[in-house]
């Protein structure tokens, strides 16, 4: 574009979540004139305000208030209901949330990125209205508007005690019971968190395997540990209808399932996936069509059907990870402005699931390795046989490594247990360096540490490899 002026920018970013913030900062770092539009008064999108950070903070708070780790280690039976209420539960979450908002504002300020508050709406492919008064034009536009919870038709949206992953932070008490509709990552994370607080949890999932993308062994053990927390599973099953309990309990909901079972629960949490936040953008005026559940289709450079309009983060769907969203936006901006700073996404991404216990994976599962023509050899190491694992009382955690039998290159890392989301990076880095068994055998790990499990899982794999 040839336009100039105060309200013309090299880049306009819509949304201030992980993708929006990092995309704006990337372009501004290299001298581009950048504006950011955020419809909320609070910066950070779902990651800072309703999703990633709040939910993980609530998890740690639940573990602390319930005395869960102390109970496991010392046999202490702490009861959150006797000493904590919902304000105690949410206090730390609010502090972390506000700190992250301030960090984002500071980062944008350092990069001299002005923030325009209001709903963004395309007037044409290069012009965006912000509210009723402001008009911005841009050579390049990055859509990073994130996603929102999807509500199946069976649920009465806005009813008291029916929550989704955004509104659950409006909880005004610690309830006695909760039915969670959806056994994906969000549903499992909240199920573990609330079960730890002593809430009776029923989890309804339409699939017959819990988190089917996981290695089958990890999925099985995770379900066993969730059952040990007191979580009751209804799977495969699905919600047909939700209505007030016939007994007249104003705080009760009666949930009818496809199996014919009817469950009464004080609260209901909808965890049925998410939809892209594109409904207010008027994308037709920019010549862009919207896919299923409001998501945008992009090419390998994160360009939409309009080449100067890019999209990154949850609004483009899978993998919908904050970490991946940041990298997508950075790469998009490097492509848009011809920057040689970055040229591609890492070929292997880590996945962290903040259930109790944590799960984290990277690379191929055992089944995927076979499907791709490898002859996998498996190595396992149990936390119960690790000195640090014994110290912290993790008797069920384990590391599973998938190697190629021919050259013992590492193909996959699968961890369940304390610090899984941290430990996975050791194996991830090894795979990105095309390393394998020799690396773990040669490495001297601090003692006692959980990291040592990599060496012993590798010994286990080497022993299995040499067996006839």
Short mmCIF file of C-alpha atoms in Angstrom, two decimals:
data_model
loop_
_atom_site.label_atom_id
_atom_site.label_comp_id
_atom_site.label_asym_id
_atom_site.label_seq_id
_atom_site.Cartn_x
_atom_site.Cartn_y
_atom_site.Cartn_z
CA UNK A 1 0.00 0.00 0.00
CA UNK A 2 1.11 3.56 -0.63
CA UNK A 3 -0.84 5.08 2.27
CA UNK A 4 0.90 6.99 5.02
CA UNK A 5 -0.30 8.83 8.12
CA UNK A 6 -0.71 8.50 11.83
CA UNK A 7 -3.18 5.63 11.57
CA UNK A 8 -1.32 3.70 8.88
CA UNK A 9 0.92 0.85 10.04
CA UNK A 10 3.28 -1.70 8.59
CA UNK A 11 1.46 -4.27 10.69
CA UNK A 12 -1.87 -4.43 12.47
CA UNK A 13 -2.29 -7.27 14.96
CA UNK A 14 -5.76 -8.29 16.14
CA UNK A 15 -5.61 -9.96 19.55
CA UNK A 16 -3.14 -9.75 22.44
CA UNK A 17 -2.81 -13.41 23.40
CA UNK A 18 0.45 -15.34 22.95
CA UNK A 19 0.36 -15.17 19.14
CA UNK A 20 -0.67 -11.51 19.00
CA UNK A 21 1.84 -10.28 21.56
CA UNK A 22 4.81 -12.18 20.11
CA UNK A 23 3.91 -11.37 16.50
CA UNK A 24 3.68 -7.66 17.31
CA UNK A 25 6.94 -7.68 19.28
CA UNK A 26 8.76 -9.61 16.54
CA UNK A 27 7.90 -7.10 13.83
CA UNK A 28 8.47 -4.08 16.08
CA UNK A 29 11.88 -5.43 17.15
CA UNK A 30 12.98 -5.17 13.52
CA UNK A 31 11.78 -1.59 13.19
CA UNK A 32 8.28 -2.01 11.81
CA UNK A 33 5.46 0.34 12.80
CA UNK A 34 2.97 -1.89 14.59
CA UNK A 35 -0.48 -1.42 16.12
CA UNK A 36 -2.34 -3.96 18.24
CA UNK A 37 -6.11 -4.17 18.67
CA UNK A 38 -7.63 -5.87 21.73
CA UNK A 39 -11.38 -5.94 22.32
CA UNK A 40 -11.03 -6.62 26.05
CA UNK A 41 -9.87 -4.15 28.67
CA UNK A 42 -7.40 -6.83 29.76
CA UNK A 43 -4.43 -7.86 27.66
CA UNK A 44 -3.36 -11.46 27.21
CA UNK A 45 -6.34 -13.25 25.70
CA UNK A 46 -7.50 -16.61 27.04
CA UNK A 47 -3.94 -17.68 27.89
CA UNK A 48 -3.55 -14.98 30.53
CA UNK A 49 -7.14 -14.46 31.62
CA UNK A 50 -9.22 -17.64 31.42
CA UNK A 51 -7.10 -20.51 30.11
CA UNK A 52 -3.45 -21.48 30.23
CA UNK A 53 -2.03 -19.55 33.18
CA UNK A 54 -5.19 -19.35 35.33
CA UNK A 55 -5.93 -23.08 35.03
CA UNK A 56 -2.34 -24.09 35.80
CA UNK A 57 -2.26 -21.71 38.76
CA UNK A 58 -5.52 -23.18 40.04
CA UNK A 59 -3.99 -26.65 39.73
CA UNK A 60 -1.06 -25.70 41.96
CA UNK A 61 -3.42 -23.99 44.40
CA UNK A 62 -5.62 -27.10 44.56
CA UNK A 63 -2.57 -29.27 45.25
CA UNK A 64 -1.47 -26.91 48.02
CA UNK A 65 -4.83 -26.30 49.69
CA UNK A 66 -5.78 -29.96 49.62
CA UNK A 67 -2.45 -31.05 51.04
CA UNK A 68 -2.35 -33.57 48.17
CA UNK A 69 1.44 -33.81 47.94
CA UNK A 70 1.80 -33.96 51.73
CA UNK A 71 -0.91 -36.60 51.87
CA UNK A 72 0.96 -38.72 49.34
CA UNK A 73 4.31 -38.27 51.07
CA UNK A 74 3.50 -38.28 54.79
CA UNK A 75 0.06 -39.89 54.92
CA UNK A 76 -1.56 -36.64 56.08
CA UNK A 77 -5.25 -36.41 55.21
CA UNK A 78 -5.81 -32.69 54.69
CA UNK A 79 -9.31 -31.49 53.85
CA UNK A 80 -9.67 -28.26 51.93
CA UNK A 81 -13.27 -27.75 53.04
CA UNK A 82 -12.22 -27.34 56.66
CA UNK A 83 -9.80 -24.51 56.02
CA UNK A 84 -10.32 -22.89 52.64
CA UNK A 85 -13.06 -21.33 50.61
CA UNK A 86 -13.37 -20.27 47.00
CA UNK A 87 -11.60 -16.95 47.64
CA UNK A 88 -8.57 -18.84 48.95
CA UNK A 89 -8.75 -21.02 45.87
CA UNK A 90 -8.82 -18.07 43.44
CA UNK A 91 -6.51 -15.61 45.22
CA UNK A 92 -3.23 -16.83 43.68
CA UNK A 93 -4.84 -17.19 40.25
CA UNK A 94 -5.87 -13.52 40.31
CA UNK A 95 -2.39 -12.41 41.32
CA UNK A 96 -0.69 -14.40 38.55
CA UNK A 97 -3.24 -13.17 36.01
CA UNK A 98 -2.67 -9.51 36.87
CA UNK A 99 1.11 -9.94 36.83
CA UNK A 100 0.95 -11.45 33.34
CA UNK A 101 -1.24 -8.63 32.06
CA UNK A 102 1.31 -6.13 33.33
CA UNK A 103 4.15 -8.06 31.72
CA UNK A 104 2.40 -8.02 28.33
CA UNK A 105 1.68 -4.29 28.59
CA UNK A 106 5.32 -3.67 29.48
CA UNK A 107 6.55 -5.75 26.55
CA UNK A 108 4.33 -3.92 24.06
CA UNK A 109 5.34 -0.59 25.59
CA UNK A 110 9.05 -1.35 25.24
CA UNK A 111 8.51 -2.15 21.59
CA UNK A 112 6.47 1.07 21.12
CA UNK A 113 3.35 -0.81 20.02
CA UNK A 114 0.19 1.26 20.66
CA UNK A 115 -2.85 -0.68 21.85
CA UNK A 116 -6.30 0.19 20.50
CA UNK A 117 -9.15 -1.10 22.64
CA UNK A 118 -12.34 -2.18 20.93
CA UNK A 119 -13.87 -4.74 18.57
CA UNK A 120 -11.97 -5.01 15.28
CA UNK A 121 -13.94 -5.19 12.05
CA UNK A 122 -12.61 -5.34 8.50
CA UNK A 123 -13.93 -2.61 6.18
CA UNK A 124 -11.77 -3.86 3.32
CA UNK A 125 -8.65 -6.00 2.97
CA UNK A 126 -6.38 -3.28 4.41
CA UNK A 127 -8.73 -1.19 6.58
CA UNK A 128 -9.94 -2.08 10.06
CA UNK A 129 -12.48 -0.24 12.18
CA UNK A 130 -11.96 -0.27 15.94
CA UNK A 131 -15.28 0.45 17.57
CA UNK A 132 -17.25 3.25 16.00
CA UNK A 133 -14.60 5.97 15.86
CA UNK A 134 -11.18 4.65 14.87
CA UNK A 135 -9.98 3.54 11.44
CA UNK A 136 -6.60 1.87 10.94
CA UNK A 137 -4.90 0.82 7.71
CA UNK A 138 -2.10 -1.70 7.43
CA UNK A 139 0.18 -3.25 4.84
CA UNK A 140 0.16 -6.55 6.73
CA UNK A 141 -2.46 -7.85 9.15
CA UNK A 142 -2.09 -10.67 11.69
CA UNK A 143 -5.30 -12.25 13.00
CA UNK A 144 -4.60 -13.70 16.44
CA UNK A 145 -8.06 -13.59 17.99
CA UNK A 146 -7.86 -16.98 19.70
CA UNK A 147 -10.83 -19.17 20.52
CA UNK A 148 -13.77 -19.54 22.87
CA UNK A 149 -15.53 -22.58 24.40
CA UNK A 150 -17.91 -24.46 22.13
CA UNK A 151 -21.38 -25.06 23.60
CA UNK A 152 -23.29 -28.12 22.37
CA UNK A 153 -27.06 -27.60 21.89
CA UNK A 154 -27.97 -29.65 24.98
CA UNK A 155 -26.66 -27.00 27.35
CA UNK A 156 -28.53 -23.92 28.53
CA UNK A 157 -25.87 -21.25 28.23
CA UNK A 158 -25.84 -18.62 30.94
CA UNK A 159 -27.63 -20.73 33.55
CA UNK A 160 -26.42 -20.68 37.13
CA UNK A 161 -23.92 -23.43 37.94
CA UNK A 162 -23.37 -24.38 34.29
CA UNK A 163 -19.84 -23.31 33.42
CA UNK A 164 -17.34 -23.56 30.60
CA UNK A 165 -13.56 -23.22 30.73
CA UNK A 166 -13.86 -19.40 30.60
CA UNK A 167 -16.64 -18.89 33.14
CA UNK A 168 -15.41 -21.51 35.64
CA UNK A 169 -13.32 -18.71 37.16
CA UNK A 170 -16.63 -17.14 38.26
CA UNK A 171 -17.21 -20.03 40.67
CA UNK A 172 -18.60 -18.57 43.89
CA UNK A 173 -18.19 -21.62 46.12
CA UNK A 174 -16.56 -25.03 46.22
CA UNK A 175 -19.43 -27.35 45.22
CA UNK A 176 -20.13 -30.86 46.40
CA UNK A 177 -20.36 -32.35 42.91
CA UNK A 178 -19.56 -31.53 39.30
CA UNK A 179 -20.32 -33.27 36.01
CA UNK A 180 -17.77 -32.54 33.29
CA UNK A 181 -18.98 -32.97 29.72
CA UNK A 182 -15.93 -33.77 27.61
CA UNK A 183 -12.84 -35.83 28.32
CA UNK A 184 -10.33 -33.90 26.26
CA UNK A 185 -7.33 -32.12 27.73
CA UNK A 186 -9.35 -29.32 29.34
CA UNK A 187 -11.93 -31.70 30.79
CA UNK A 188 -9.29 -34.02 32.25
CA UNK A 189 -7.26 -31.17 33.72
CA UNK A 190 -10.25 -29.65 35.51
CA UNK A 191 -11.52 -33.07 36.59
CA UNK A 192 -8.22 -33.77 38.37
CA UNK A 193 -8.03 -30.30 39.88
CA UNK A 194 -11.52 -30.35 41.37
CA UNK A 195 -11.33 -33.98 42.45
CA UNK A 196 -8.22 -33.09 44.45
CA UNK A 197 -10.33 -30.53 46.32
CA UNK A 198 -12.73 -33.29 47.34
CA UNK A 199 -15.45 -32.52 44.79
CA UNK A 200 -17.29 -35.57 43.44
CA UNK A 201 -16.49 -35.60 39.72
CA UNK A 202 -18.30 -37.46 36.95
CA UNK A 203 -16.59 -37.19 33.56
CA UNK A 204 -18.63 -37.94 30.42
CA UNK A 205 -16.68 -38.64 27.23
CA UNK A 206 -18.00 -39.84 23.86
CA UNK A 207 -14.84 -41.72 22.92
CA UNK A 208 -13.91 -45.08 24.43
CA UNK A 209 -10.25 -44.14 24.99
CA UNK A 210 -9.08 -41.33 27.24
CA UNK A 211 -6.96 -38.82 25.31
CA UNK A 212 -6.49 -41.18 22.39
CA UNK A 213 -3.55 -39.23 20.96
CA UNK A 214 -1.42 -40.38 23.90
CA UNK A 215 0.63 -43.56 23.94
CA UNK A 216 -1.84 -46.27 24.98
CA UNK A 217 0.18 -47.19 28.08
CA UNK A 218 0.24 -43.58 29.28
CA UNK A 219 -3.49 -43.16 28.60
CA UNK A 220 -4.27 -46.30 30.60
CA UNK A 221 -2.18 -45.33 33.62
CA UNK A 222 -3.53 -41.77 33.61
CA UNK A 223 -7.11 -43.10 33.72
CA UNK A 224 -6.16 -45.40 36.59
CA UNK A 225 -4.71 -42.47 38.54
CA UNK A 226 -7.79 -40.34 37.86
CA UNK A 227 -10.00 -43.14 39.15
CA UNK A 228 -7.78 -43.26 42.24
CA UNK A 229 -8.59 -39.56 42.75
CA UNK A 230 -12.27 -40.53 42.91
CA UNK A 231 -13.24 -39.49 39.36
CA UNK A 232 -16.08 -41.56 37.90
CA UNK A 233 -16.00 -42.11 34.14
CA UNK A 234 -18.95 -42.46 31.80
CA UNK A 235 -17.40 -43.46 28.48
CA UNK A 236 -18.24 -43.92 25.76
CA UNK A 237 -21.28 -41.80 26.50
CA UNK A 238 -22.59 -38.32 25.76
CA UNK A 239 -24.99 -35.71 27.13
CA UNK A 240 -28.49 -35.68 25.62
CA UNK A 241 -30.25 -33.15 27.83
CA UNK A 242 -29.68 -30.97 30.88
CA UNK A 243 -32.47 -29.74 33.15
CA UNK A 244 -33.20 -28.83 36.74
CA UNK A 245 -33.43 -31.74 39.13
CA UNK A 246 -37.02 -32.97 39.59
CA UNK A 247 -36.55 -32.97 43.36
CA UNK A 248 -36.61 -29.20 43.34
CA UNK A 249 -33.04 -28.62 44.46
CA UNK A 250 -32.33 -25.16 43.03
CA UNK A 251 -28.63 -25.96 42.89
CA UNK A 252 -29.02 -29.34 41.17
CA UNK A 253 -28.93 -30.26 37.49
CA UNK A 254 -30.19 -33.54 36.11
CA UNK A 255 -28.09 -34.66 33.14
CA UNK A 256 -29.55 -37.29 30.80
CA UNK A 257 -26.97 -39.40 28.98
CA UNK A 258 -27.17 -41.24 25.68
CA UNK A 259 -26.78 -44.53 27.59
CA UNK A 260 -30.07 -43.88 29.38
CA UNK A 261 -28.40 -43.01 32.69
CA UNK A 262 -29.43 -39.85 34.51
CA UNK A 263 -27.00 -38.06 36.82
CA UNK A 264 -27.76 -35.29 39.30
CA UNK A 265 -24.92 -32.85 39.88
CA UNK A 266 -24.66 -29.54 41.71
CA UNK A 267 -22.57 -28.01 38.92
CA UNK A 268 -21.81 -28.78 35.28
CA UNK A 269 -18.65 -27.91 33.33
CA UNK A 270 -18.82 -27.90 29.53
CA UNK A 271 -15.49 -29.02 28.05
CA UNK A 272 -16.52 -29.85 24.49
CA UNK A 273 -13.78 -28.14 22.52
CA UNK A 274 -13.35 -24.58 21.28
CA UNK A 275 -14.34 -22.37 18.33
CA UNK A 276 -12.32 -19.66 16.61
CA UNK A 277 -13.07 -16.04 17.53
CA UNK A 278 -13.84 -14.77 14.04
CA UNK A 279 -17.56 -13.94 14.15
CA UNK A 280 -17.12 -10.19 14.70
CA UNK A 281 -14.30 -9.60 12.21
CA UNK A 282 -16.46 -9.20 9.06
CA UNK A 283 -13.92 -11.30 7.17
CA UNK A 284 -16.04 -11.30 4.02
CA UNK A 285 -14.96 -7.71 3.44
CA UNK A 286 -11.35 -8.90 3.38
CA UNK A 287 -12.14 -11.77 1.01
CA UNK A 288 -11.51 -14.49 3.61
CA UNK A 289 -13.79 -17.44 4.29
CA UNK A 290 -14.18 -19.17 7.64
CA UNK A 291 -13.95 -22.91 8.19
CA UNK A 292 -15.62 -25.20 10.70
CA UNK A 293 -16.08 -23.78 14.20
CA UNK A 294 -14.88 -20.36 13.06
CA UNK A 295 -11.32 -21.42 12.29
CA UNK A 296 -9.14 -19.98 9.54
CA UNK A 297 -7.20 -21.97 6.96
CA UNK A 298 -3.57 -20.94 6.39
CA UNK A 299 -0.65 -22.16 4.27
CA UNK A 300 2.80 -23.18 5.50
CA UNK A 301 3.68 -19.48 5.97
CA UNK A 302 0.49 -18.82 7.98
CA UNK A 303 -1.05 -16.77 5.16
CA UNK A 304 -4.80 -16.81 4.65
CA UNK A 305 -6.39 -16.68 1.19
CA UNK A 306 -5.50 -12.97 1.24
CA UNK A 307 -1.66 -13.16 1.10
CA UNK A 308 -1.03 -10.04 3.23
CA UNK A 309 -3.35 -11.29 5.97
CA UNK A 310 -1.81 -13.85 8.28
CA UNK A 311 -3.33 -15.88 11.13
CA UNK A 312 -1.74 -17.71 14.04
CA UNK A 313 -2.67 -19.37 17.32
CA UNK A 314 -5.93 -21.01 18.35
CA UNK A 315 -7.85 -19.26 15.57
CA UNK A 316 -6.22 -21.66 13.06
CA UNK A 317 -6.90 -24.74 15.19
CA UNK A 318 -4.52 -27.61 15.92
CA UNK A 319 -2.24 -27.81 17.84
CA UNK A 320 -3.74 -24.89 19.86
CA UNK A 321 -0.77 -24.64 22.19
CA UNK A 322 0.41 -21.33 23.63
CA UNK A 323 4.02 -22.27 22.88
CA UNK A 324 3.25 -23.17 19.27
CA UNK A 325 1.10 -20.04 18.85
CA UNK A 326 4.02 -17.79 19.76
CA UNK A 327 6.31 -19.49 17.23
CA UNK A 328 3.64 -19.42 14.51
CA UNK A 329 3.25 -15.67 14.88
CA UNK A 330 6.98 -15.02 14.91
CA UNK A 331 7.42 -17.11 11.75
CA UNK A 332 4.48 -15.40 10.07
CA UNK A 333 6.01 -12.00 10.66
CA UNK A 334 9.45 -13.12 9.47
CA UNK A 335 7.81 -14.25 6.24
CA UNK A 336 5.67 -11.13 5.90
CA UNK A 337 8.63 -8.74 6.20
CA UNK A 338 11.37 -10.86 4.66
CA UNK A 339 13.24 -11.32 7.93
CA UNK A 340 15.81 -14.13 8.02
CA UNK A 341 15.60 -14.45 11.80
CA UNK A 342 13.47 -17.62 11.65
CA UNK A 343 12.66 -19.96 8.79
CA UNK A 344 10.44 -22.73 10.15
CA UNK A 345 8.71 -24.38 13.07
CA UNK A 346 10.55 -27.02 15.04
CA UNK A 347 9.69 -30.42 13.49
CA UNK A 348 8.76 -31.89 16.88
CA UNK A 349 6.55 -30.12 19.42
CA UNK A 350 6.08 -31.02 23.10
CA UNK A 351 2.62 -31.47 24.57
CA UNK A 352 1.98 -30.79 28.23
CA UNK A 353 -1.17 -32.00 29.99
CA UNK A 354 -1.58 -30.61 33.50
CA UNK A 355 -3.62 -33.42 34.95
CA UNK A 356 -2.77 -34.95 38.31
CA UNK A 357 -0.31 -36.52 37.65
CA UNK A 358 1.17 -34.44 34.83
CA UNK A 359 1.64 -35.96 31.39
CA UNK A 360 3.99 -34.73 28.70
CA UNK A 361 4.93 -36.24 25.35
CA UNK A 362 7.02 -35.48 22.29
CA UNK A 363 7.61 -37.47 19.13
CA UNK A 364 6.12 -40.83 18.14
CA UNK A 365 4.10 -43.23 20.24
CA UNK A 366 5.02 -46.92 20.13
CA UNK A 367 2.10 -47.57 17.75
CA UNK A 368 2.97 -44.62 15.49
CA UNK A 369 6.59 -45.79 15.25
CA UNK A 370 5.42 -49.17 13.93
CA UNK A 371 2.99 -47.51 11.50
CA UNK A 372 5.86 -45.46 10.07
CA UNK A 373 7.95 -48.55 9.41
CA UNK A 374 10.25 -48.48 12.44
CA UNK A 375 11.08 -51.50 14.55
CA UNK A 376 10.68 -49.85 17.95
CA UNK A 377 12.44 -50.91 21.10
CA UNK A 378 11.03 -49.56 24.36
CA UNK A 379 12.83 -48.45 27.49
CA UNK A 380 11.07 -47.67 30.77
CA UNK A 381 12.15 -46.23 34.09
CA UNK A 382 9.84 -45.95 37.10
CA UNK A 383 9.97 -43.00 39.46
CA UNK A 384 9.49 -45.46 42.33
CA UNK A 385 12.95 -46.87 41.55
CA UNK A 386 14.52 -43.40 41.32
CA UNK A 387 16.00 -41.78 44.44
CA UNK A 388 14.34 -38.41 43.83
CA UNK A 389 11.07 -40.12 43.01
CA UNK A 390 11.21 -41.90 46.37
CA UNK A 391 12.01 -38.63 48.16
CA UNK A 392 8.99 -36.83 46.70
CA UNK A 393 6.73 -39.87 47.04
CA UNK A 394 5.89 -40.40 43.37
CA UNK A 395 5.30 -44.15 43.28
CA UNK A 396 3.48 -44.35 39.94
CA UNK A 397 5.33 -41.96 37.62
CA UNK A 398 7.37 -43.34 34.73
CA UNK A 399 9.35 -42.46 31.62
CA UNK A 400 8.85 -44.40 28.40
CA UNK A 401 11.34 -43.95 25.57
CA UNK A 402 10.77 -45.21 22.03
CA UNK A 403 13.96 -45.97 20.08
CA UNK A 404 14.54 -47.31 16.58
CA UNK A 405 16.05 -50.77 17.02
CA UNK A 406 18.44 -50.43 14.07
CA UNK A 407 20.41 -47.37 15.21
CA UNK A 408 18.88 -46.60 18.65
CA UNK A 409 17.88 -43.09 17.59
CA UNK A 410 15.23 -41.66 19.88
CA UNK A 411 11.78 -41.50 18.28
CA UNK A 412 9.48 -40.60 21.17
CA UNK A 413 9.34 -39.52 24.81
CA UNK A 414 6.34 -40.20 27.06
CA UNK A 415 6.26 -39.17 30.72
CA UNK A 416 3.64 -39.43 33.44
CA UNK A 417 4.39 -38.06 36.90
CA UNK A 418 5.81 -35.11 38.80
CA UNK A 419 7.58 -32.52 36.61
CA UNK A 420 6.68 -34.37 33.39
CA UNK A 421 6.25 -31.10 31.49
CA UNK A 422 9.78 -30.06 32.47
CA UNK A 423 11.46 -33.45 32.00
CA UNK A 424 10.13 -33.91 28.46
CA UNK A 425 12.47 -31.22 27.14
CA UNK A 426 15.53 -33.42 27.69
CA UNK A 427 14.19 -36.01 25.25
CA UNK A 428 12.78 -33.34 22.94
CA UNK A 429 16.18 -31.67 22.60
CA UNK A 430 17.82 -35.05 21.95
CA UNK A 431 15.36 -35.76 19.11
CA UNK A 432 15.87 -32.32 17.57
CA UNK A 433 19.63 -33.05 17.60
CA UNK A 434 19.00 -36.47 16.02
CA UNK A 435 20.57 -38.13 19.07
CA UNK A 436 19.78 -41.40 20.73
CA UNK A 437 20.89 -43.94 23.29
CA UNK A 438 24.58 -42.91 23.34
CA UNK A 439 23.68 -39.40 24.53
CA UNK A 440 21.84 -40.63 27.62
CA UNK A 441 24.44 -43.25 28.47
CA UNK A 442 27.29 -40.71 28.28
CA UNK A 443 25.49 -37.94 30.19
CA UNK A 444 26.20 -37.55 33.92
CA UNK A 445 23.01 -36.45 35.67
CA UNK A 446 22.80 -34.78 39.06
CA UNK A 447 21.92 -37.19 41.87
CA UNK A 448 19.29 -37.45 43.18
CA UNK A 449 17.17 -36.09 40.31
CA UNK A 450 14.24 -37.29 38.26
CA UNK A 451 16.31 -36.55 35.13
CA UNK A 452 18.29 -39.69 35.88
CA UNK A 453 15.38 -41.76 34.61
CA UNK A 454 16.60 -41.05 31.07
CA UNK A 455 19.78 -43.06 31.69
CA UNK A 456 17.98 -46.01 33.22
CA UNK A 457 15.22 -46.07 30.63
CA UNK A 458 17.98 -46.19 28.01
CA UNK A 459 19.72 -49.08 29.80
CA UNK A 460 16.37 -50.86 29.84
CA UNK A 461 15.94 -50.33 26.07
CA UNK A 462 19.47 -51.52 25.31
CA UNK A 463 18.82 -54.66 27.32
CA UNK A 464 15.63 -55.33 25.41
CA UNK A 465 17.34 -54.64 22.08
CA UNK A 466 19.93 -57.33 22.72
CA UNK A 467 17.40 -59.97 23.69
CA UNK A 468 16.66 -62.50 20.95
#
